[in-house]
Amino acid sequence: MMTEMKAPEAVPSEILEALRSHERVVVTAHAHPDGDAMGSCLALAWALHSLGKEVRVFNEDGVPGFLSFLDSPSPVVTDAEALPWEPELIAVLDCGDRARVGEKLQPLMDRVPTLDIDHHLANPLFGSAGSWAVPSASATGELVGLIVQELGVPLQGPLAEALYVALSSDTGNFSYGNTTPLALRLTALLREQGLDIAALREKLENNWSEAKLRLWGRLMDGTRLLEDGRLAAAFVTRAVLAETGSRREDAEGFVEQLRRLSTVRVALLLREDEKDGKVVTKASLRSSGDDSVRDIAAQFGGGGHKNAAGATLGMDAEQAMEALLPHICAIWN
Ligand code: 5GP
Ligand code: MN
């Protein structure tokens, strides 16, 4: 049942068989979804919808504002109780492990067959009905693109927009070292079939609120350069969010700005949040080339990719900084 492949050229037959043979399907991805997570979900949902299946996209955090322009075949569900039916299959996308889906869907995942379709390193192949984990894929969107083609659904309309968002998000707009020929080939196909890339990028990028602009200004001002400039760290505290009137998701993407500094080898964004009445801090780590931040995140219960990883620590941002620092310094010491 389980398949791990280096080259993602062939979709495992059990993945296609499961998708073809079930009529009520939930498609989900990690909580706090990024462009790849939500774009992949919506692209697969559109494909299943056009095959006449009942499909719902589930994400316990819903669709983030910056992706709200993407169309969905039906409203995205944030509570398992709000599903109109008991699903026959749950397709779990872009989750390095099962817990990434969040807590709300876990009971349903215990009793319904699951597919694990992902591109994170060390994915434990948790799908009970099949797993397809391809760490060399730049985005889960690559795998979804292949699935959609195997299902015989055209790469057009809202499906195409969602797939483009998935591919362009995880490749840094096709510029990171992870960008594969397949990601580019799929994008070429989308373009050939009529995708208006300029219009899409307008919606994707030129959509800031003033609050977000002010937040980024404050974050730039407050960035700490440590270790002779090799480490840049920015802190998103609850106070700065309140003072600028911005939302937590407005800090999405800021960590990439820190990596622009010529001296920086590791960029760190620390976002404070509250969980069950306690302060927690989401750490986003970025590096370049052979410097791996994934192992650092993994030591704190997180994960990700060599150059982009994250973890949630049960402490405030200052404490998280202290906890992470020796592990980060180990890269150059
Ligand atoms: P970001 O920092 O943008 O949230 O995430 C960067 C990469 O690390 C993404 O591929 C994301 O899926 C992964 N990642 C972020 N947070 C976690 C986490 O808590 N656990 C795991 N396993 N992966 C994470
Ligand atoms: Mn991804």
mmCIF file of C-alpha atoms and ligand atoms in Angstrom:
data_model
loop_
_atom_site.group_PDB
_atom_site.id
_atom_site.type_symbol
_atom_site.label_atom_id
_atom_site.label_comp_id
_atom_site.label_asym_id
_atom_site.label_seq_id
_atom_site.Cartn_x
_atom_site.Cartn_y
_atom_site.Cartn_z
ATOM 1 C CA MET A 1 0.000 0.000 0.000
ATOM 2 C CA MET A 2 2.799 2.441 0.874
ATOM 3 C CA THR A 3 4.921 4.021 -1.812
ATOM 4 C CA GLU A 4 7.923 6.309 -1.578
ATOM 5 C CA MET A 5 9.377 7.505 -4.848
ATOM 6 C CA LYS A 6 12.288 9.710 -5.832
ATOM 7 C CA ALA A 7 10.931 10.847 -9.186
ATOM 8 C CA PRO A 8 7.280 11.804 -8.915
ATOM 9 C CA GLU A 9 6.511 10.896 -12.493
ATOM 10 C CA ALA A 10 3.998 8.122 -11.789
ATOM 11 C CA VAL A 11 1.063 8.483 -9.437
ATOM 12 C CA PRO A 12 0.792 5.292 -7.318
ATOM 13 C CA SER A 13 -2.162 3.218 -8.472
ATOM 14 C CA GLU A 14 -3.676 2.936 -4.974
ATOM 15 C CA ILE A 15 -3.889 6.737 -4.772
ATOM 16 C CA LEU A 16 -5.745 6.972 -8.088
ATOM 17 C CA GLU A 17 -7.898 3.954 -7.280
ATOM 18 C CA ALA A 18 -8.949 5.423 -3.921
ATOM 19 C CA LEU A 19 -9.800 8.795 -5.464
ATOM 20 C CA ARG A 20 -11.708 7.209 -8.336
ATOM 21 C CA SER A 21 -13.704 4.727 -6.294
ATOM 22 C CA HIS A 22 -15.073 6.978 -3.524
ATOM 23 C CA GLU A 23 -17.935 9.419 -3.936
ATOM 24 C CA ARG A 24 -17.812 11.478 -0.727
ATOM 25 C CA VAL A 25 -14.359 12.866 -0.203
ATOM 26 C CA VAL A 26 -12.889 15.356 2.250
ATOM 27 C CA VAL A 27 -9.719 17.101 1.097
ATOM 28 C CA THR A 28 -7.598 18.650 3.815
ATOM 29 C CA ALA A 29 -4.119 20.025 4.554
ATOM 30 C CA HIS A 30 -2.170 21.472 7.446
ATOM 31 C CA ALA A 31 -3.714 24.037 9.786
ATOM 32 C CA HIS A 32 -2.669 27.666 9.214
ATOM 33 C CA PRO A 33 -2.597 26.799 5.502
ATOM 34 C CA ASP A 34 -0.117 28.402 3.123
ATOM 35 C CA GLY A 35 -0.469 28.723 -0.643
ATOM 36 C CA ASP A 36 0.628 25.159 -1.323
ATOM 37 C CA ALA A 37 -1.665 23.655 1.326
ATOM 38 C CA MET A 38 -4.811 25.555 0.292
ATOM 39 C CA GLY A 39 -4.004 25.667 -3.426
ATOM 40 C CA SER A 40 -3.421 21.905 -3.541
ATOM 41 C CA CYS A 41 -6.663 21.228 -1.634
ATOM 42 C CA LEU A 42 -8.730 23.422 -3.927
ATOM 43 C CA ALA A 43 -7.156 22.040 -7.109
ATOM 44 C CA LEU A 44 -7.851 18.463 -6.057
ATOM 45 C CA ALA A 45 -11.349 19.392 -4.872
ATOM 46 C CA TRP A 46 -12.157 20.960 -8.240
ATOM 47 C CA ALA A 47 -10.891 17.846 -10.027
ATOM 48 C CA LEU A 48 -13.053 15.527 -7.903
ATOM 49 C CA HIS A 49 -16.001 17.897 -8.251
ATOM 50 C CA SER A 50 -15.730 17.841 -12.024
ATOM 51 C CA LEU A 51 -15.815 14.028 -11.874
ATOM 52 C CA GLY A 52 -19.229 14.392 -10.232
ATOM 53 C CA LYS A 53 -18.126 13.535 -6.687
ATOM 54 C CA GLU A 54 -19.279 15.120 -3.453
ATOM 55 C CA VAL A 55 -16.260 16.932 -2.072
ATOM 56 C CA ARG A 56 -15.561 19.286 0.811
ATOM 57 C CA VAL A 57 -12.312 21.058 1.627
ATOM 58 C CA PHE A 58 -11.645 21.055 5.360
ATOM 59 C CA ASN A 59 -9.220 23.285 7.196
ATOM 60 C CA GLU A 60 -9.672 24.080 10.858
ATOM 61 C CA ASP A 61 -8.316 27.595 10.264
ATOM 62 C CA GLY A 62 -10.337 28.182 7.104
ATOM 63 C CA VAL A 63 -9.018 30.083 4.098
ATOM 64 C CA PRO A 64 -6.516 32.818 5.031
ATOM 65 C CA GLY A 65 -7.414 36.300 3.817
ATOM 66 C CA PHE A 66 -4.568 36.462 1.305
ATOM 67 C CA LEU A 67 -6.012 33.403 -0.485
ATOM 68 C CA SER A 68 -9.669 34.347 -0.204
ATOM 69 C CA PHE A 69 -9.812 35.175 -3.932
ATOM 70 C CA LEU A 70 -9.457 31.477 -4.777
ATOM 71 C CA ASP A 71 -12.711 29.751 -5.723
ATOM 72 C CA SER A 72 -13.890 26.589 -4.032
ATOM 73 C CA PRO A 73 -16.552 24.187 -5.364
ATOM 74 C CA SER A 74 -18.283 24.546 -1.963
ATOM 75 C CA PRO A 75 -17.525 26.637 1.140
ATOM 76 C CA VAL A 76 -14.430 25.456 3.025
ATOM 77 C CA VAL A 77 -15.442 23.619 6.215
ATOM 78 C CA THR A 78 -13.771 24.454 9.539
ATOM 79 C CA ASP A 79 -15.668 22.063 11.851
ATOM 80 C CA ALA A 80 -15.994 18.324 11.289
ATOM 81 C CA GLU A 81 -19.603 18.529 12.562
ATOM 82 C CA ALA A 82 -20.420 20.900 9.693
ATOM 83 C CA LEU A 83 -19.735 18.244 7.045
ATOM 84 C CA PRO A 84 -23.025 17.343 5.306
ATOM 85 C CA TRP A 85 -22.199 13.635 5.263
ATOM 86 C CA GLU A 86 -19.796 11.009 6.606
ATOM 87 C CA PRO A 87 -16.905 10.917 4.119
ATOM 88 C CA GLU A 88 -15.717 7.670 2.526
ATOM 89 C CA LEU A 89 -12.183 9.027 2.107
ATOM 90 C CA ILE A 90 -10.016 11.837 3.476
ATOM 91 C CA ALA A 91 -7.178 13.078 1.271
ATOM 92 C CA VAL A 92 -4.558 14.711 3.510
ATOM 93 C CA LEU A 93 -2.282 17.034 1.547
ATOM 94 C CA ASP A 94 0.972 18.814 2.393
ATOM 95 C CA CYS A 95 1.217 17.367 5.925
ATOM 96 C CA GLY A 96 4.626 16.092 7.039
ATOM 97 C CA ASP A 97 2.774 14.165 9.711
ATOM 98 C CA ARG A 98 -0.813 13.492 10.690
ATOM 99 C CA ALA A 99 -0.877 15.917 13.605
ATOM 100 C CA ARG A 100 -0.353 18.850 11.219
ATOM 101 C CA VAL A 101 -4.014 18.623 10.201
ATOM 102 C CA GLY A 102 -4.875 19.940 13.658
ATOM 103 C CA GLU A 103 -7.027 18.449 16.376
ATOM 104 C CA LYS A 104 -10.524 18.934 14.997
ATOM 105 C CA LEU A 105 -10.329 16.308 12.234
ATOM 106 C CA GLN A 106 -8.430 13.622 14.159
ATOM 107 C CA PRO A 107 -11.525 11.652 15.353
ATOM 108 C CA LEU A 108 -12.817 11.453 11.777
ATOM 109 C CA MET A 109 -9.374 10.417 10.528
ATOM 110 C CA ASP A 110 -9.448 7.560 13.054
ATOM 111 C CA ARG A 111 -12.485 5.989 11.412
ATOM 112 C CA VAL A 112 -12.305 7.009 7.726
ATOM 113 C CA PRO A 113 -9.631 5.766 5.251
ATOM 114 C CA THR A 114 -6.974 8.423 4.590
ATOM 115 C CA LEU A 115 -4.549 9.240 1.791
ATOM 116 C CA ASP A 116 -1.259 10.944 2.661
ATOM 117 C CA ILE A 117 0.000 13.015 -0.303
ATOM 118 C CA ASP A 118 2.972 15.168 0.630
ATOM 119 C CA HIS A 119 6.490 16.431 -0.081
ATOM 120 C CA HIS A 120 8.013 16.837 3.402
ATOM 121 C CA LEU A 121 11.164 14.985 4.468
ATOM 122 C CA ALA A 122 10.628 12.095 6.877
ATOM 123 C CA ASN A 123 6.898 11.821 6.222
ATOM 124 C CA PRO A 124 5.970 8.624 8.103
ATOM 125 C CA LEU A 125 3.544 7.504 5.360
ATOM 126 C CA PHE A 126 0.511 7.723 7.613
ATOM 127 C CA GLY A 127 -2.243 7.238 5.018
ATOM 128 C CA SER A 128 -4.360 4.190 5.907
ATOM 129 C CA ALA A 129 -5.527 3.844 2.284
ATOM 130 C CA GLY A 130 -2.240 4.888 0.675
ATOM 131 C CA SER A 131 0.682 7.282 0.966
ATOM 132 C CA TRP A 132 2.666 9.168 -1.633
ATOM 133 C CA ALA A 133 5.502 11.211 -0.189
ATOM 134 C CA VAL A 134 7.984 12.766 -2.595
ATOM 135 C CA PRO A 135 10.544 14.964 -0.781
ATOM 136 C CA SER A 136 12.095 16.023 -4.094
ATOM 137 C CA ALA A 137 8.820 17.669 -5.165
ATOM 138 C CA SER A 138 8.965 21.416 -4.637
ATOM 139 C CA ALA A 139 5.271 21.591 -3.746
ATOM 140 C CA THR A 140 2.447 19.211 -2.970
ATOM 141 C CA GLY A 141 0.905 21.016 -5.942
ATOM 142 C CA GLU A 142 3.264 19.073 -8.219
ATOM 143 C CA LEU A 143 1.774 15.794 -7.029
ATOM 144 C CA VAL A 144 -1.756 17.149 -7.283
ATOM 145 C CA GLY A 145 -0.986 18.354 -10.824
ATOM 146 C CA LEU A 146 0.005 14.817 -11.811
ATOM 147 C CA ILE A 147 -3.080 13.359 -10.124
ATOM 148 C CA VAL A 148 -5.390 15.812 -11.896
ATOM 149 C CA GLN A 149 -3.862 14.851 -15.233
ATOM 150 C CA GLU A 150 -4.255 11.133 -14.479
ATOM 151 C CA LEU A 151 -7.893 11.758 -13.589
ATOM 152 C CA GLY A 152 -8.309 13.329 -17.025
ATOM 153 C CA VAL A 153 -9.458 16.719 -15.744
ATOM 154 C CA PRO A 154 -8.316 19.795 -17.753
ATOM 155 C CA LEU A 155 -5.928 22.223 -16.034
ATOM 156 C CA GLN A 156 -8.312 25.134 -16.448
ATOM 157 C CA GLY A 157 -10.486 27.624 -14.578
ATOM 158 C CA PRO A 158 -10.380 27.822 -10.763
ATOM 159 C CA LEU A 159 -8.482 24.527 -10.631
ATOM 160 C CA ALA A 160 -5.670 26.098 -12.662
ATOM 161 C CA GLU A 161 -5.557 29.176 -10.428
ATOM 162 C CA ALA A 162 -5.350 27.043 -7.289
ATOM 163 C CA LEU A 163 -2.623 24.860 -8.767
ATOM 164 C CA TYR A 164 -0.573 27.868 -9.829
ATOM 165 C CA VAL A 165 -0.831 29.316 -6.307
ATOM 166 C CA ALA A 166 0.387 26.005 -4.859
ATOM 167 C CA LEU A 167 3.348 25.754 -7.229
ATOM 168 C CA SER A 168 4.425 29.387 -7.062
ATOM 169 C CA SER A 169 4.105 29.622 -3.257
ATOM 170 C CA ASP A 170 6.419 26.772 -2.336
ATOM 171 C CA THR A 171 9.003 27.639 -4.992
ATOM 172 C CA GLY A 172 9.224 31.324 -4.024
ATOM 173 C CA ASN A 173 7.711 32.194 -7.371
ATOM 174 C CA PHE A 174 9.865 29.588 -9.140
ATOM 175 C CA SER A 175 13.131 30.908 -7.739
ATOM 176 C CA TYR A 176 14.159 28.626 -4.832
ATOM 177 C CA GLY A 177 16.624 25.795 -5.248
ATOM 178 C CA ASN A 178 13.766 23.314 -4.848
ATOM 179 C CA THR A 179 12.109 24.422 -8.118
ATOM 180 C CA THR A 180 11.833 21.332 -10.287
ATOM 181 C CA PRO A 181 11.453 20.943 -14.043
ATOM 182 C CA LEU A 182 8.062 19.377 -13.281
ATOM 183 C CA ALA A 183 6.847 22.499 -11.433
ATOM 184 C CA LEU A 184 7.867 24.550 -14.451
ATOM 185 C CA ARG A 185 6.345 22.076 -16.926
ATOM 186 C CA LEU A 186 3.044 22.107 -15.058
ATOM 187 C CA THR A 187 3.103 25.889 -15.021
ATOM 188 C CA ALA A 188 3.763 25.910 -18.758
ATOM 189 C CA LEU A 189 0.726 23.652 -19.224
ATOM 190 C CA LEU A 190 -1.409 25.998 -17.114
ATOM 191 C CA ARG A 191 -0.275 28.912 -19.241
ATOM 192 C CA GLU A 192 -0.862 26.999 -22.475
ATOM 193 C CA GLN A 193 -4.388 26.225 -21.331
ATOM 194 C CA GLY A 194 -5.123 29.893 -20.785
ATOM 195 C CA LEU A 195 -4.159 30.825 -17.221
ATOM 196 C CA ASP A 196 -3.849 34.617 -16.859
ATOM 197 C CA ILE A 197 -0.730 34.715 -14.695
ATOM 198 C CA ALA A 198 -0.582 38.521 -14.475
ATOM 199 C CA ALA A 199 -4.156 38.788 -13.220
ATOM 200 C CA LEU A 200 -3.508 36.089 -10.665
ATOM 201 C CA ARG A 201 -0.326 37.684 -9.369
ATOM 202 C CA GLU A 202 -2.220 40.952 -9.009
ATOM 203 C CA LYS A 203 -4.656 39.222 -6.647
ATOM 204 C CA LEU A 204 -1.918 37.270 -4.894
ATOM 205 C CA GLU A 205 0.571 40.063 -4.253
ATOM 206 C CA ASN A 206 -0.973 43.503 -4.611
ATOM 207 C CA ASN A 207 -3.434 43.004 -1.830
ATOM 208 C CA TRP A 208 -1.837 44.480 1.284
ATOM 209 C CA SER A 209 -3.737 46.384 3.942
ATOM 210 C CA GLU A 210 -2.184 49.447 5.520
ATOM 211 C CA ALA A 211 -2.008 47.453 8.767
ATOM 212 C CA LYS A 212 0.223 44.892 7.072
ATOM 213 C CA LEU A 213 2.501 47.595 5.690
ATOM 214 C CA ARG A 214 2.863 49.102 9.176
ATOM 215 C CA LEU A 215 3.483 45.673 10.675
ATOM 216 C CA TRP A 216 6.289 44.927 8.203
ATOM 217 C CA GLY A 217 7.811 48.332 8.973
ATOM 218 C CA ARG A 218 7.793 47.570 12.671
ATOM 219 C CA LEU A 219 9.200 44.093 12.099
ATOM 220 C CA MET A 220 12.047 45.441 9.944
ATOM 221 C CA ASP A 221 12.859 48.057 12.566
ATOM 222 C CA GLY A 222 12.806 45.495 15.348
ATOM 223 C CA THR A 223 14.816 42.796 13.569
ATOM 224 C CA ARG A 224 17.776 41.604 15.617
ATOM 225 C CA LEU A 225 21.030 40.732 13.891
ATOM 226 C CA LEU A 226 23.031 38.225 15.891
ATOM 227 C CA GLU A 227 26.121 36.108 15.451
ATOM 228 C CA ASP A 228 27.959 38.666 13.307
ATOM 229 C CA GLY A 229 24.888 39.062 11.140
ATOM 230 C CA ARG A 230 24.575 35.374 10.327
ATOM 231 C CA LEU A 231 21.256 35.170 12.162
ATOM 232 C CA ALA A 232 18.381 37.601 11.660
ATOM 233 C CA ALA A 233 15.426 37.246 14.022
ATOM 234 C CA ALA A 234 12.112 39.082 14.012
ATOM 235 C CA PHE A 235 9.491 38.954 16.751
ATOM 236 C CA VAL A 236 5.762 39.090 16.119
ATOM 237 C CA THR A 237 4.378 39.730 19.566
ATOM 238 C CA ARG A 238 0.706 40.079 20.398
ATOM 239 C CA ALA A 239 1.477 43.712 21.264
ATOM 240 C CA VAL A 240 2.813 44.597 17.802
ATOM 241 C CA LEU A 241 -0.183 42.940 16.154
ATOM 242 C CA ALA A 242 -2.545 44.953 18.337
ATOM 243 C CA GLU A 243 -0.654 48.226 17.865
ATOM 244 C CA THR A 244 -0.634 47.954 14.072
ATOM 245 C CA GLY A 245 -4.144 46.464 13.889
ATOM 246 C CA SER A 246 -2.765 43.553 11.883
ATOM 247 C CA ARG A 247 -3.511 39.851 11.965
ATOM 248 C CA ARG A 248 -1.122 36.992 12.589
ATOM 249 C CA GLU A 249 -1.298 35.951 8.933
ATOM 250 C CA ASP A 250 -0.056 39.424 7.913
ATOM 251 C CA ALA A 251 3.410 38.309 9.035
ATOM 252 C CA GLU A 252 3.329 35.427 6.523
ATOM 253 C CA GLY A 253 6.262 35.814 4.140
ATOM 254 C CA PHE A 254 8.194 38.281 6.292
ATOM 255 C CA VAL A 255 10.853 35.707 7.115
ATOM 256 C CA GLU A 256 11.833 35.637 3.429
ATOM 257 C CA GLN A 257 12.761 39.330 3.697
ATOM 258 C CA LEU A 258 15.273 38.536 6.434
ATOM 259 C CA ARG A 259 17.047 36.066 4.202
ATOM 260 C CA ARG A 260 17.779 38.921 1.787
ATOM 261 C CA LEU A 261 20.503 40.333 4.036
ATOM 262 C CA SER A 262 23.827 39.376 2.471
ATOM 263 C CA THR A 263 25.337 38.241 5.776
ATOM 264 C CA VAL A 264 22.378 36.127 6.868
ATOM 265 C CA ARG A 265 22.588 32.338 6.835
ATOM 266 C CA VAL A 266 19.562 31.663 9.018
ATOM 267 C CA ALA A 267 16.411 33.787 9.159
ATOM 268 C CA LEU A 268 14.034 33.319 12.057
ATOM 269 C CA LEU A 269 10.513 34.619 12.554
ATOM 270 C CA LEU A 270 8.921 34.116 15.966
ATOM 271 C CA ARG A 271 5.157 34.550 16.182
ATOM 272 C CA GLU A 272 3.444 34.492 19.534
ATOM 273 C CA ASP A 273 0.011 32.916 19.746
ATOM 274 C CA GLU A 274 -2.305 31.591 22.414
ATOM 275 C CA LYS A 275 -3.339 27.965 22.775
ATOM 276 C CA ASP A 276 -5.575 26.683 25.575
ATOM 277 C CA GLY A 277 -4.949 29.895 27.500
ATOM 278 C CA LYS A 278 -1.165 29.538 27.272
ATOM 279 C CA VAL A 279 1.323 31.467 25.179
ATOM 280 C CA VAL A 280 2.998 29.478 22.404
ATOM 281 C CA THR A 281 5.445 30.634 19.738
ATOM 282 C CA LYS A 282 5.495 29.527 16.137
ATOM 283 C CA ALA A 283 9.051 29.580 14.804
ATOM 284 C CA SER A 284 9.650 29.859 11.060
ATOM 285 C CA LEU A 285 13.210 29.082 9.991
ATOM 286 C CA ARG A 286 14.797 29.739 6.604
ATOM 287 C CA SER A 287 18.262 28.996 5.243
ATOM 288 C CA SER A 288 19.961 28.621 1.878
ATOM 289 C CA GLY A 289 22.032 25.963 0.146
ATOM 290 C CA ASP A 290 23.378 23.183 2.351
ATOM 291 C CA ASP A 291 22.502 24.817 5.681
ATOM 292 C CA SER A 292 19.636 22.703 7.008
ATOM 293 C CA VAL A 293 17.053 24.144 9.369
ATOM 294 C CA ARG A 294 14.766 21.118 9.218
ATOM 295 C CA ASP A 295 16.707 19.197 11.870
ATOM 296 C CA ILE A 296 16.502 22.193 14.190
ATOM 297 C CA ALA A 297 12.719 22.377 13.824
ATOM 298 C CA ALA A 298 12.458 18.607 14.256
ATOM 299 C CA GLN A 299 14.214 18.825 17.646
ATOM 300 C CA PHE A 300 11.317 20.994 18.811
ATOM 301 C CA GLY A 301 8.613 18.696 17.450
ATOM 302 C CA GLY A 302 8.304 20.482 14.101
ATOM 303 C CA GLY A 303 9.651 19.748 10.653
ATOM 304 C CA GLY A 304 9.616 20.935 7.062
ATOM 305 C CA HIS A 305 12.278 21.099 4.394
ATOM 306 C CA LYS A 306 16.054 21.653 4.380
ATOM 307 C CA ASN A 307 15.762 25.406 3.738
ATOM 308 C CA ALA A 308 12.285 26.093 5.164
ATOM 309 C CA ALA A 309 11.043 24.597 8.394
ATOM 310 C CA GLY A 310 8.906 25.416 11.388
ATOM 311 C CA ALA A 311 7.892 24.347 14.875
ATOM 312 C CA THR A 312 5.598 25.513 17.648
ATOM 313 C CA LEU A 313 7.220 25.934 21.055
ATOM 314 C CA GLY A 314 5.239 26.112 24.301
ATOM 315 C CA MET A 315 6.842 29.352 25.527
ATOM 316 C CA ASP A 316 6.981 33.043 24.678
ATOM 317 C CA ALA A 317 9.053 34.435 21.811
ATOM 318 C CA GLU A 318 12.033 35.514 23.959
ATOM 319 C CA GLN A 319 12.267 32.077 25.535
ATOM 320 C CA ALA A 320 11.889 30.431 22.133
ATOM 321 C CA MET A 321 14.790 32.551 20.843
ATOM 322 C CA GLU A 322 16.960 31.376 23.733
ATOM 323 C CA ALA A 323 15.984 27.752 23.206
ATOM 324 C CA LEU A 324 16.654 27.821 19.470
ATOM 325 C CA LEU A 325 19.881 29.853 19.485
ATOM 326 C CA PRO A 326 22.393 27.095 20.373
ATOM 327 C CA HIS A 327 20.879 24.788 17.751
ATOM 328 C CA ILE A 328 21.074 27.488 15.098
ATOM 329 C CA CYS A 329 24.677 28.393 16.022
ATOM 330 C CA ALA A 330 25.627 24.744 15.609
ATOM 331 C CA ILE A 331 25.280 25.328 11.848
ATOM 332 C CA TRP A 332 28.437 27.479 11.809
ATOM 333 C CA ASN A 333 30.225 26.315 14.953
HETATM 334 P P1 5GP B 1 6.406 28.046 7.738
HETATM 335 O O1 5GP B 1 7.598 28.500 8.493
HETATM 336 O O2 5GP B 1 6.199 28.840 6.488
HETATM 337 O O3 5GP B 1 5.177 27.908 8.559
HETATM 338 O O4 5GP B 1 6.724 26.558 7.265
HETATM 339 C C1 5GP B 1 7.871 26.216 6.542
HETATM 340 C C2 5GP B 1 7.861 24.730 6.235
HETATM 341 O O5 5GP B 1 7.953 23.993 7.450
HETATM 342 C C3 5GP B 1 6.564 24.248 5.573
HETATM 343 O O6 5GP B 1 6.886 23.215 4.673
HETATM 344 C C4 5GP B 1 5.762 23.721 6.713
HETATM 345 O O7 5GP B 1 4.879 22.716 6.307
HETATM 346 C C5 5GP B 1 6.814 23.183 7.665
HETATM 347 N N1 5GP B 1 6.379 23.357 9.049
HETATM 348 C C6 5GP B 1 6.060 24.521 9.650
HETATM 349 N N2 5GP B 1 5.681 24.327 10.922
HETATM 350 C C7 5GP B 1 5.745 22.990 11.140
HETATM 351 C C8 5GP B 1 5.460 22.145 12.266
HETATM 352 O O8 5GP B 1 5.066 22.594 13.342
HETATM 353 N N3 5GP B 1 5.645 20.804 12.080
HETATM 354 C C9 5GP B 1 6.081 20.281 10.899
HETATM 355 N N4 5GP B 1 6.232 18.952 10.811
HETATM 356 N N5 5GP B 1 6.369 21.041 9.838
HETATM 357 C C10 5GP B 1 6.206 22.373 9.938
HETATM 358 MN MN MN B 2 4.142 22.460 0.713
#
